[in-house]
PDB file of C-alpha atoms in Angstrom:
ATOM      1  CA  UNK A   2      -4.507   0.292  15.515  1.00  0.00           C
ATOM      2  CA  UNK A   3      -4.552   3.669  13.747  1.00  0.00           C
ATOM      3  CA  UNK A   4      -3.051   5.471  16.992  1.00  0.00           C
ATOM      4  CA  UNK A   5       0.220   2.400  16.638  1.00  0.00           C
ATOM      5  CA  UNK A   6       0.033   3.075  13.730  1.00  0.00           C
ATOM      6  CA  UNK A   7       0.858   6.994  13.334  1.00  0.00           C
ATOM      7  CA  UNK A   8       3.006   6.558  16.374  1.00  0.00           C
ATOM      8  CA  UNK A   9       5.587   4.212  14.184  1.00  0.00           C
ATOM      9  CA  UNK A  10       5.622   6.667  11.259  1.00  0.00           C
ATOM     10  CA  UNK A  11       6.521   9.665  14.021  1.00  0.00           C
ATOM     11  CA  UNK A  12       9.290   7.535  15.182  1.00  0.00           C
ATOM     12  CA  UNK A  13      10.471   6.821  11.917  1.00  0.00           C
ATOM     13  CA  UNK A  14       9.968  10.274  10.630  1.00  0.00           C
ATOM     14  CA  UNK A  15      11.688  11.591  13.820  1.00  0.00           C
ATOM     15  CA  UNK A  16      14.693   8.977  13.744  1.00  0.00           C
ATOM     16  CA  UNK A  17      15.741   9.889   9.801  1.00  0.00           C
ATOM     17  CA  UNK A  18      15.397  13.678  11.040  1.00  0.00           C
ATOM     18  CA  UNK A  19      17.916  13.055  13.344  1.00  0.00           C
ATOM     19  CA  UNK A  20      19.890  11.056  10.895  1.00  0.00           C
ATOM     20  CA  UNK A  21      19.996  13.968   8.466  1.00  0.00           C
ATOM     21  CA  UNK A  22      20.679  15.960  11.044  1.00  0.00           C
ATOM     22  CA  UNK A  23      23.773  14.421  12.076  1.00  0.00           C
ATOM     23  CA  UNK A  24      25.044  13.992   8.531  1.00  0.00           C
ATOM     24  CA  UNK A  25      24.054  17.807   7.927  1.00  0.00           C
ATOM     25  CA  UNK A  26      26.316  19.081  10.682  1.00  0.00           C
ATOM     26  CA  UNK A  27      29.014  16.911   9.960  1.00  0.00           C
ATOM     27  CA  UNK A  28      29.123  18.491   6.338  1.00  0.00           C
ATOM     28  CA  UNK A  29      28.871  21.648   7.889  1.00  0.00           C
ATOM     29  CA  UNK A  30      31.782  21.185  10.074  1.00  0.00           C
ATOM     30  CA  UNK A  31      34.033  19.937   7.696  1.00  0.00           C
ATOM     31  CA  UNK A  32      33.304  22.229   4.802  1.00  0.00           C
ATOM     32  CA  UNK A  33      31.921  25.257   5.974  1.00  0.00           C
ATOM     33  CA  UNK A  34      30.391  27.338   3.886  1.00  0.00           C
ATOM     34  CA  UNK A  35      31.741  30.714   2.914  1.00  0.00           C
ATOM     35  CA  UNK A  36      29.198  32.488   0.433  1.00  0.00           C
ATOM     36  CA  UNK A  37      26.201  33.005  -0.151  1.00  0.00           C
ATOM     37  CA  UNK A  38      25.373  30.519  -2.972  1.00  0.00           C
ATOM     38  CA  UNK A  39      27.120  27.592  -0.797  1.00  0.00           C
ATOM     39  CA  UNK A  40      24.892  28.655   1.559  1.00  0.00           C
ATOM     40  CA  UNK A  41      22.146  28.130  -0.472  1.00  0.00           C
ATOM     41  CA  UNK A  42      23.016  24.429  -1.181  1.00  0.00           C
ATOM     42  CA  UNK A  43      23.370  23.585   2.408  1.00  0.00           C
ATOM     43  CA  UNK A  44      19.420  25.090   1.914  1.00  0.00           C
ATOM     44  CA  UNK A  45      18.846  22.591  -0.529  1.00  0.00           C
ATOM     45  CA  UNK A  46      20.007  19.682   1.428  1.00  0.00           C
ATOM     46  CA  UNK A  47      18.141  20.575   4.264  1.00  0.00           C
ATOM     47  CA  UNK A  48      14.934  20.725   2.642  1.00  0.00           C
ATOM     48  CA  UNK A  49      14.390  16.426   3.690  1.00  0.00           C
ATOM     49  CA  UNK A  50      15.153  17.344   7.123  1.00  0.00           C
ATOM     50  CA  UNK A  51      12.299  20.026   6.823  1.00  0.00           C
ATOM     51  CA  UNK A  52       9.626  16.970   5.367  1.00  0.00           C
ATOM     52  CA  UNK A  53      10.463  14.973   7.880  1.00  0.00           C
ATOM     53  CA  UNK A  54      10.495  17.488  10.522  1.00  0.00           C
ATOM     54  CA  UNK A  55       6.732  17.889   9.209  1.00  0.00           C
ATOM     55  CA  UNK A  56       5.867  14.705   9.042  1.00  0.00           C
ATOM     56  CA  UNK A  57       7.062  14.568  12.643  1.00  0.00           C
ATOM     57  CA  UNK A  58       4.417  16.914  13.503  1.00  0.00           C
ATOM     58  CA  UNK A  59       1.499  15.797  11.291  1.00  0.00           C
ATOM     59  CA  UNK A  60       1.946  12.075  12.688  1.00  0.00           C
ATOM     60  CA  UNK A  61       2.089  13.469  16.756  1.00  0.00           C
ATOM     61  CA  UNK A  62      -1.326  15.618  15.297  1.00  0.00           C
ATOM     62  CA  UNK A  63      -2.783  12.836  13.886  1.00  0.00           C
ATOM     63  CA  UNK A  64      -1.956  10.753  16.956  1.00  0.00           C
ATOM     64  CA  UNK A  65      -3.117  13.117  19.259  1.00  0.00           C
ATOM     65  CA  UNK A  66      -6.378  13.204  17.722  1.00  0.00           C
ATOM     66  CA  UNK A  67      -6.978   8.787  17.429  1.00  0.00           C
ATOM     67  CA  UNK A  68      -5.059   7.695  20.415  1.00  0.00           C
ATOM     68  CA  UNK A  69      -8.545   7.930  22.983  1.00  0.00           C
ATOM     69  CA  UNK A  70     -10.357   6.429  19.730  1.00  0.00           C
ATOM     70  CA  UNK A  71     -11.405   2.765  20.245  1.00  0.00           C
ATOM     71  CA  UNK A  72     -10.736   1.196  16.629  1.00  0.00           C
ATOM     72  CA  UNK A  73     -13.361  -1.277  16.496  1.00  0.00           C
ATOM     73  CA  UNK A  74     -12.796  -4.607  14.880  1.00  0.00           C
ATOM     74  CA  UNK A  75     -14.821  -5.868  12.214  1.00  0.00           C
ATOM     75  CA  UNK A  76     -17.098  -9.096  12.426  1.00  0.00           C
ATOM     76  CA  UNK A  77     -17.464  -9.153   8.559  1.00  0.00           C
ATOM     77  CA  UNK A  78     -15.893 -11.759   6.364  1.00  0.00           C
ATOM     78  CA  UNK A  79     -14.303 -10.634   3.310  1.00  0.00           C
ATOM     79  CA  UNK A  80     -17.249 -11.916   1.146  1.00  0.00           C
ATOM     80  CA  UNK A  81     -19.443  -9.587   2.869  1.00  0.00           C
ATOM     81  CA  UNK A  82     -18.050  -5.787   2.523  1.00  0.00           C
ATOM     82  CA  UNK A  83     -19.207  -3.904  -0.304  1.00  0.00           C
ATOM     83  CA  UNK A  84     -16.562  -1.334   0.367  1.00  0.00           C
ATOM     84  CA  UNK A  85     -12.393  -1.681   1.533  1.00  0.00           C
ATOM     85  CA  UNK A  86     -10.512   1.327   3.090  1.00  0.00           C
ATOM     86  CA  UNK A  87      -6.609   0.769   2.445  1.00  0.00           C
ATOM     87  CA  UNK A  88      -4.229   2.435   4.369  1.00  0.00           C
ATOM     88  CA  UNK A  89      -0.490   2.111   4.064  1.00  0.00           C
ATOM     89  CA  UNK A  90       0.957   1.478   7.079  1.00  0.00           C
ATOM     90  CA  UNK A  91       4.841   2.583   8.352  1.00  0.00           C
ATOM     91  CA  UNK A  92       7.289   0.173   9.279  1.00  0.00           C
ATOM     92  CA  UNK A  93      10.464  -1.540   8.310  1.00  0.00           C
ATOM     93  CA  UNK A  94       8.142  -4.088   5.858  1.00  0.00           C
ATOM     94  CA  UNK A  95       5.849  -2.729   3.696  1.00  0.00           C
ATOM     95  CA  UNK A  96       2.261  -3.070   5.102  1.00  0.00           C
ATOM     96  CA  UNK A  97      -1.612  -2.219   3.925  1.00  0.00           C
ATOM     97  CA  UNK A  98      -4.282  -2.209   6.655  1.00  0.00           C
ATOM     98  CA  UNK A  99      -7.639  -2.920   5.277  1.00  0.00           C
ATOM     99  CA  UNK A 100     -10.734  -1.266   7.521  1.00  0.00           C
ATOM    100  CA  UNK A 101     -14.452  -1.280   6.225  1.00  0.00           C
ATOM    101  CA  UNK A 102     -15.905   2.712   5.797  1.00  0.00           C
ATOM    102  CA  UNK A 103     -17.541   2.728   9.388  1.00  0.00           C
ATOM    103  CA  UNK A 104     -13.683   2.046  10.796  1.00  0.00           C
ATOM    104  CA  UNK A 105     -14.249  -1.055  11.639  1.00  0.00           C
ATOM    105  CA  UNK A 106     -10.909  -3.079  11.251  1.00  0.00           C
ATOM    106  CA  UNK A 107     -10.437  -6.329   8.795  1.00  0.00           C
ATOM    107  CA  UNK A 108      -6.956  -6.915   8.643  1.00  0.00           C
ATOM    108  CA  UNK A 109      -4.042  -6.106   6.682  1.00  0.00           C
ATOM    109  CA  UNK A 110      -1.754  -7.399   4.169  1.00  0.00           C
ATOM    110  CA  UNK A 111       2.068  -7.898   4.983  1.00  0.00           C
ATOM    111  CA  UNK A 112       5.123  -9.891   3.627  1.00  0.00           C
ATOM    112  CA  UNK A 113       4.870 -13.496   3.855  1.00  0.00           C
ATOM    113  CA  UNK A 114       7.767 -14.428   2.091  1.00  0.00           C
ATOM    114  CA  UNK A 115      11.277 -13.188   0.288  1.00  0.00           C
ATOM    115  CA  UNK A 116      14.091 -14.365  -0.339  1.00  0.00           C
ATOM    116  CA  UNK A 117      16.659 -13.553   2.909  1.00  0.00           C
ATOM    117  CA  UNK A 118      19.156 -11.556   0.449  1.00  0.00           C
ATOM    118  CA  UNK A 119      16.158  -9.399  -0.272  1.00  0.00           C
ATOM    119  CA  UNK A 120      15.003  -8.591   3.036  1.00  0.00           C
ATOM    120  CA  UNK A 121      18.186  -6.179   3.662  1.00  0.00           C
ATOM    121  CA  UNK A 122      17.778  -4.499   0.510  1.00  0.00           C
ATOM    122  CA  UNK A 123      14.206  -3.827   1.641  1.00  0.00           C
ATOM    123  CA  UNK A 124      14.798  -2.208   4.698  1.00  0.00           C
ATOM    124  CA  UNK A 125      17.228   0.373   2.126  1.00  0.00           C
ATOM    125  CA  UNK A 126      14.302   0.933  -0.407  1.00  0.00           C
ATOM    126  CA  UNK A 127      10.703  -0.834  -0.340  1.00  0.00           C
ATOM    127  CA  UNK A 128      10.549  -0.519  -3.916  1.00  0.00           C
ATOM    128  CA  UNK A 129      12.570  -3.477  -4.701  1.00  0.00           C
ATOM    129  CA  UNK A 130       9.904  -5.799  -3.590  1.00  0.00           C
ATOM    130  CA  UNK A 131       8.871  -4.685  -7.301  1.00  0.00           C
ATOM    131  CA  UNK A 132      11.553  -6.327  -8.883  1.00  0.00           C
ATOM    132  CA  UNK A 133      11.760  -9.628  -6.794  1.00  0.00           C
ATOM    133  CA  UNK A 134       9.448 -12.869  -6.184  1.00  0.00           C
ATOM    134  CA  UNK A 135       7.816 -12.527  -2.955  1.00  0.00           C
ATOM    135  CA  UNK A 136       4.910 -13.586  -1.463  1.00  0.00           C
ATOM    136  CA  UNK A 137       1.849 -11.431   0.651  1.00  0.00           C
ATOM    137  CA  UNK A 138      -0.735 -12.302   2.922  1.00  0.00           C
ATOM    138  CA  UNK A 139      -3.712 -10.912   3.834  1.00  0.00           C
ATOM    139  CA  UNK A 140      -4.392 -11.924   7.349  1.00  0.00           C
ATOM    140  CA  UNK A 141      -7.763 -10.988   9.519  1.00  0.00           C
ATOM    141  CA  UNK A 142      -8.003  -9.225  13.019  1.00  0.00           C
ATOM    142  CA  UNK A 143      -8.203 -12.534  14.801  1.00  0.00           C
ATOM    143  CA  UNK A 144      -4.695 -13.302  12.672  1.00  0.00           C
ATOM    144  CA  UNK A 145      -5.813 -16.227  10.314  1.00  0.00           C
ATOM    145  CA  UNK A 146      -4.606 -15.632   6.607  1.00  0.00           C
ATOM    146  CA  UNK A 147      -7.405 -15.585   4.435  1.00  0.00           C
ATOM    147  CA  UNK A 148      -5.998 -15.011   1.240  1.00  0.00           C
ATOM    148  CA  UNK A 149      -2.469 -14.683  -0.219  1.00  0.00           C
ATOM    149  CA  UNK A 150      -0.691 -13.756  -3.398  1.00  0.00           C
ATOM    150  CA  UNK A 151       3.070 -14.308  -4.936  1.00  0.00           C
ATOM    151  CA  UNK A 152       4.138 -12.411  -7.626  1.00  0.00           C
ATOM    152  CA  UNK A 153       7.338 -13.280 -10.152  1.00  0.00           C
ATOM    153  CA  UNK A 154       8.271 -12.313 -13.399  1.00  0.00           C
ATOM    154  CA  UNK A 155       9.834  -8.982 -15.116  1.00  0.00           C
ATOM    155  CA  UNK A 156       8.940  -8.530 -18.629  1.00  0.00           C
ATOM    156  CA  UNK A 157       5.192  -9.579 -17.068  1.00  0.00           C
ATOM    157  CA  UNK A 158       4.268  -9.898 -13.683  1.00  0.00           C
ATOM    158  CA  UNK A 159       2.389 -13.037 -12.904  1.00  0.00           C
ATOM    159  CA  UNK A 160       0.689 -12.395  -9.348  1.00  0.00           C
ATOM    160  CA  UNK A 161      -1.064 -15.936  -8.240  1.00  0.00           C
ATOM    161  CA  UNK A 162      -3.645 -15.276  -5.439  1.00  0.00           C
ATOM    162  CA  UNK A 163      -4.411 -18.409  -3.101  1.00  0.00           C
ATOM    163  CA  UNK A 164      -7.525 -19.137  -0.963  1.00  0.00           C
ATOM    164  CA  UNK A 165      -6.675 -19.687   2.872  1.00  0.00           C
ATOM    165  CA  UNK A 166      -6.349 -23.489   2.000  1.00  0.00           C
ATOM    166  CA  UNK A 167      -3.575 -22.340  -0.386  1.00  0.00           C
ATOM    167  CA  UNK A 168      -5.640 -23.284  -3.793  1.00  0.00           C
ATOM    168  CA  UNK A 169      -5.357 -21.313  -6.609  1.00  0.00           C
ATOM    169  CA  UNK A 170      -7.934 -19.152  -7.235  1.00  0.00           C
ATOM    170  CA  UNK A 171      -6.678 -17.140 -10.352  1.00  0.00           C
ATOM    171  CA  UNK A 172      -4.047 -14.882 -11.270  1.00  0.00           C
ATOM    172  CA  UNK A 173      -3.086 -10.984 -12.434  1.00  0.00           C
ATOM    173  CA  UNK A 174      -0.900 -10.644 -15.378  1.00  0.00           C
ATOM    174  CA  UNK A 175       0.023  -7.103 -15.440  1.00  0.00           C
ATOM    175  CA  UNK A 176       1.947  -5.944 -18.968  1.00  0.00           C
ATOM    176  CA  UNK A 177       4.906  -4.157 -17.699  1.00  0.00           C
ATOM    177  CA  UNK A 178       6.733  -3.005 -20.705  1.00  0.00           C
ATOM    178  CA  UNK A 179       2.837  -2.005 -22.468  1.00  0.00           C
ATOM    179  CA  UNK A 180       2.655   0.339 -19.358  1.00  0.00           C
ATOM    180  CA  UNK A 181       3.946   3.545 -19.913  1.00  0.00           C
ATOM    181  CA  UNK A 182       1.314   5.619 -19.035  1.00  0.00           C
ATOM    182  CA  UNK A 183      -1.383   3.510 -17.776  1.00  0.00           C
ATOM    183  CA  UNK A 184      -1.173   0.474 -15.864  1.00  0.00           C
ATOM    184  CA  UNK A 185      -2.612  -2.710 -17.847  1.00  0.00           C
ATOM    185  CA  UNK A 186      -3.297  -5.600 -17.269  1.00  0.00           C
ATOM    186  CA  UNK A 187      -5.345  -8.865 -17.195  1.00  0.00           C
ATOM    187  CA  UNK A 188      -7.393 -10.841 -14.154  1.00  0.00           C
ATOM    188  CA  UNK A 189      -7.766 -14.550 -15.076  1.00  0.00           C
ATOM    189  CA  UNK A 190      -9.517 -17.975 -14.082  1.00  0.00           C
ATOM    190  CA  UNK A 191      -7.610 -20.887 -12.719  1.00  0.00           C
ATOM    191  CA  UNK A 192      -8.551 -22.308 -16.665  1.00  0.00           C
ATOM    192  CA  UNK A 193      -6.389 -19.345 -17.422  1.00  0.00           C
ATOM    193  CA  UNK A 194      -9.048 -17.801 -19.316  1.00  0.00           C
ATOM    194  CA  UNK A 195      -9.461 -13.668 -19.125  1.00  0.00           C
ATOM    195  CA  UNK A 196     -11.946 -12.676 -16.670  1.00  0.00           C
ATOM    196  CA  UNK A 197     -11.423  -8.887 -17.392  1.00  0.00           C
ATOM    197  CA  UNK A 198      -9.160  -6.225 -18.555  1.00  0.00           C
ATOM    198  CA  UNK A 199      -7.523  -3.870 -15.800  1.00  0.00           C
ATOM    199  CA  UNK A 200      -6.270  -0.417 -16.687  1.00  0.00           C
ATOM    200  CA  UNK A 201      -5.353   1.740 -14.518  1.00  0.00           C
ATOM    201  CA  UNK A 202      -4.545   5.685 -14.338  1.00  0.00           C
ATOM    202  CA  UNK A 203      -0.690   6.387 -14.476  1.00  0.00           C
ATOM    203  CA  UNK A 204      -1.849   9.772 -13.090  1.00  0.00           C
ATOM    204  CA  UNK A 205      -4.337   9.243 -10.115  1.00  0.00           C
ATOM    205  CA  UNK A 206      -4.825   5.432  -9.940  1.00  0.00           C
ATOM    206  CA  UNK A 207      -8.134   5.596 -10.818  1.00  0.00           C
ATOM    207  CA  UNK A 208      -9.923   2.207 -12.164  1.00  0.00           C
ATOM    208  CA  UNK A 209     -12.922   0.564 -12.720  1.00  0.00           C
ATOM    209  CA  UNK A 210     -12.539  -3.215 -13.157  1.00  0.00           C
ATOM    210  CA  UNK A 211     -15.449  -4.059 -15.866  1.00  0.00           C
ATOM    211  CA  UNK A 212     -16.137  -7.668 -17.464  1.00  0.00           C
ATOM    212  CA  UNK A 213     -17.584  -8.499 -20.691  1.00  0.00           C
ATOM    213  CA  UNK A 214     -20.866  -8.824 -19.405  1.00  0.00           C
ATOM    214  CA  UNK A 215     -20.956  -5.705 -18.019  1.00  0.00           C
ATOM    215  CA  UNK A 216     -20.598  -6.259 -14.002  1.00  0.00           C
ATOM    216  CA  UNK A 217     -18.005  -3.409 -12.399  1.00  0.00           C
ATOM    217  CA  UNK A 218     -16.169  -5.884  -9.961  1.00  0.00           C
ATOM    218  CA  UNK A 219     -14.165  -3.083  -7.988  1.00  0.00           C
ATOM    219  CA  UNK A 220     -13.648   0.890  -8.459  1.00  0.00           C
ATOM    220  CA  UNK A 221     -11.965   3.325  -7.049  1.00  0.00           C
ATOM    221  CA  UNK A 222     -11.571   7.451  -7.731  1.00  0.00           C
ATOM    222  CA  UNK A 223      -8.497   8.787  -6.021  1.00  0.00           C
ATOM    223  CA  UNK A 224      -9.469  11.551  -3.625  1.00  0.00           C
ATOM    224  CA  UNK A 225     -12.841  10.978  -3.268  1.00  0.00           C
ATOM    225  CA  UNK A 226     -13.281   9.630   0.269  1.00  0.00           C
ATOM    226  CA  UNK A 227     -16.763   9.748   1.833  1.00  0.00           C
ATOM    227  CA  UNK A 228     -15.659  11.723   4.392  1.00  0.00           C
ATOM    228  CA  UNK A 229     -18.730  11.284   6.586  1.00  0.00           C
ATOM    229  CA  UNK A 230     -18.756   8.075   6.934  1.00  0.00           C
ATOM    230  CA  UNK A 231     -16.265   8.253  10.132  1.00  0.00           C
ATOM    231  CA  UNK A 232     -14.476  10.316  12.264  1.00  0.00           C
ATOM    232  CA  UNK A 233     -11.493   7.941  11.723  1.00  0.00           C
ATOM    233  CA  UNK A 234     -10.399   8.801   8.323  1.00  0.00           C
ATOM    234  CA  UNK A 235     -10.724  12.483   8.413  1.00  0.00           C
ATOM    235  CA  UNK A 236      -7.533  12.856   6.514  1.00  0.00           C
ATOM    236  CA  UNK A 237      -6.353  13.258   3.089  1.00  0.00           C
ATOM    237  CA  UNK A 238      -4.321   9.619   2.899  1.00  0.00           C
ATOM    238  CA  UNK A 239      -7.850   7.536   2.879  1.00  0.00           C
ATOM    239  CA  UNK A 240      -8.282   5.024  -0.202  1.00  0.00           C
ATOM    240  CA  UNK A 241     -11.634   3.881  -0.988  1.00  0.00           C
ATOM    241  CA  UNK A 242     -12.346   0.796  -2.903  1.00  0.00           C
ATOM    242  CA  UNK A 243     -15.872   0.037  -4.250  1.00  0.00           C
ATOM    243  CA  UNK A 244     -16.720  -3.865  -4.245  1.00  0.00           C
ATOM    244  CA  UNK A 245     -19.673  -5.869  -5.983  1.00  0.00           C
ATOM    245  CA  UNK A 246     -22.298  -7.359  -4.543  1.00  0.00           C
ATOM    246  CA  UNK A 247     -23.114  -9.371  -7.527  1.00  0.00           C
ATOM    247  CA  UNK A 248     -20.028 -11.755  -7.598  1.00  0.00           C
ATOM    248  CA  UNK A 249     -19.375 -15.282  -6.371  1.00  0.00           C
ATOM    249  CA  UNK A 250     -17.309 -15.396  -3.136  1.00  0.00           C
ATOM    250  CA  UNK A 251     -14.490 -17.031  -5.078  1.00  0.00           C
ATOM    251  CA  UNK A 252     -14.640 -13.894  -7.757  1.00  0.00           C
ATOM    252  CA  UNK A 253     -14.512 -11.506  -4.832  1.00  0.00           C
ATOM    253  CA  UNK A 254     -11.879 -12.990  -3.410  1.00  0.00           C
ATOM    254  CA  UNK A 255     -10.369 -12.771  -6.852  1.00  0.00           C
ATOM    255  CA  UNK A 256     -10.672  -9.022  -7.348  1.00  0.00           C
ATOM    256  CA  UNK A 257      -9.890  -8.433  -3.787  1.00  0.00           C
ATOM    257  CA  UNK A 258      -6.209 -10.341  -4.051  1.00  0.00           C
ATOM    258  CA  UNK A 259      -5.616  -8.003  -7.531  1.00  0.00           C
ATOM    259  CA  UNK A 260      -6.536  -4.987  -5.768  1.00  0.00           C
ATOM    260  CA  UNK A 261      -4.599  -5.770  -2.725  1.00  0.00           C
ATOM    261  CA  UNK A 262      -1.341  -6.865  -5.356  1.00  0.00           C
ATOM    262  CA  UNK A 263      -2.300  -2.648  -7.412  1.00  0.00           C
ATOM    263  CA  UNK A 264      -2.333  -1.116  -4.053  1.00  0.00           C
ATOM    264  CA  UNK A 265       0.537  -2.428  -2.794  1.00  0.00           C
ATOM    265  CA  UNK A 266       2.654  -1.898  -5.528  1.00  0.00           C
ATOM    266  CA  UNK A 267       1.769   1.827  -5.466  1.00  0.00           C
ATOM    267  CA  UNK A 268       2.351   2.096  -1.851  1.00  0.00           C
ATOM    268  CA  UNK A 269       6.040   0.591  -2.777  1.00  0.00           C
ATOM    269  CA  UNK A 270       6.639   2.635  -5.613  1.00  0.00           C
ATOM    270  CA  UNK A 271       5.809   5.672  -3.588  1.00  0.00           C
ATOM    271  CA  UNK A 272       8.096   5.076  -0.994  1.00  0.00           C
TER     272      UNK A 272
END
């Protein structure tokens, strides 16, 4: 899984390098540069070809090193991890896989649904998935969706998460206009009633998903991966997300289908 996984990002990495490439030298060709400042903005230009010449590298590293590793796969449900590793995966669609802290795979969450004008605009710029109704799954390493979430809305984003029957089991509302720095927001009931606030760090990501009673449903602290709990993840794009035991498996659920909804988002806003 990991090893497919970095092998698709060195493709990818290695196909826009030679994309840049070509439009590079066909710049070059047909205005050459004569001094030294022009020069210096072919320089400029050429600095993407230069991150994705390293990213080239760091994904054939990275390869190198998982490739003879056997990924186990989980037998864990959902309602039974404390902890979630996310790890954004590279492809034309925008993808999270989900692994518990010994490496042991879950599953992953991918794009269900979008509308088909959408999907070409996607494969331009992920972020627009941000703007657009669509709908995610989050589907196991035996491939049964477990849970799923649609999002709609601009001035607030309503994200509806769905049990694997497809019942409701709550919602996000996430204040997008309120948001400048942090990113707020609300988890709620299927009554509709608030569950608990969500902020989260415009900076690092950080949260810590607290009710009124006092129970921390999820956390997370960006760059603070528990490095010894595998040999897998010994890399600096890990993402650790704490998990209660204390909740009911529909709350967990819950908090797991708003976490999945926050972490994708930043995956397609970073992209």
């Amino acid at each position: 899984m990991l090893a497919t996984m970095y092998k698709r990002r060195e493709k990818l990495a290695a196909l826009l390098s030679v994309i840049l490439l070509a439009v590079l030298s066909v710049y070059v060709l047909w205005r050459p540069p004569g001094t030294a400042e022009q020069w210096l903005n072919i320089a400029v230009f050429a600095l993407p070809l230069l991150f994705m010449g390293s990213m080239v590298v760091s994904s054939r590293q990275k390869y190198n090193k998982v490739k003879k590793v056997e990924v186990p796969e989980s037998n864990n449900s959902l309602s039974e991890v404390d902890h979630l590793v996310l790890k954004g995966d590279t492809g034309w669609f925008p993808r999270l896989l989900i692994f518990e802290k010994n490496g042991a795979y879950l599953g992953g969450w991918k794009l269900d649904k979008a509308a088909w004008w959408v999907r070409p605009l996607i494969l331009y710029r992920k972020s627009v998935l941000s703007f657009f109704p669509a709908t995610f799954g989050f589907y196991s390493n035996t491939g049964e969706r477990i849970l799923s979430w649609s999002r709609k809305g601009f001035k607030d984003t309503v994200v509806t998460i769905y049990d694997r029957d497809g019942e409701t089991l709550g919602s996000y509302i996430q204040k997008e206009f309120k948001s400048l720095v942090h990113i707020k927001g609300e988890l709620r009931g299927t009554d509709g009633n608030k569950l608990l606030s969500v902020q989260v760090s415009g900076f690092s990501g950080d949260f810590n998903l607290v009710d009124e009673e006092g129970r921390c449903w999820a956390d997370f602290y960006n760059g603070r991966f528990p490095h010894e709990y595998t040999e897998l993840f010994r890399d600096i794009d890990n993402d650790i997300v704490g998990l209660s035991g204390q909740l009911r498996e529909d709350e967990k659920q819950l908090v797991i289908g708003g976490v999945g909804f926050l972490f994708m988002e930043r995956q397609l806003r970073n992209r």
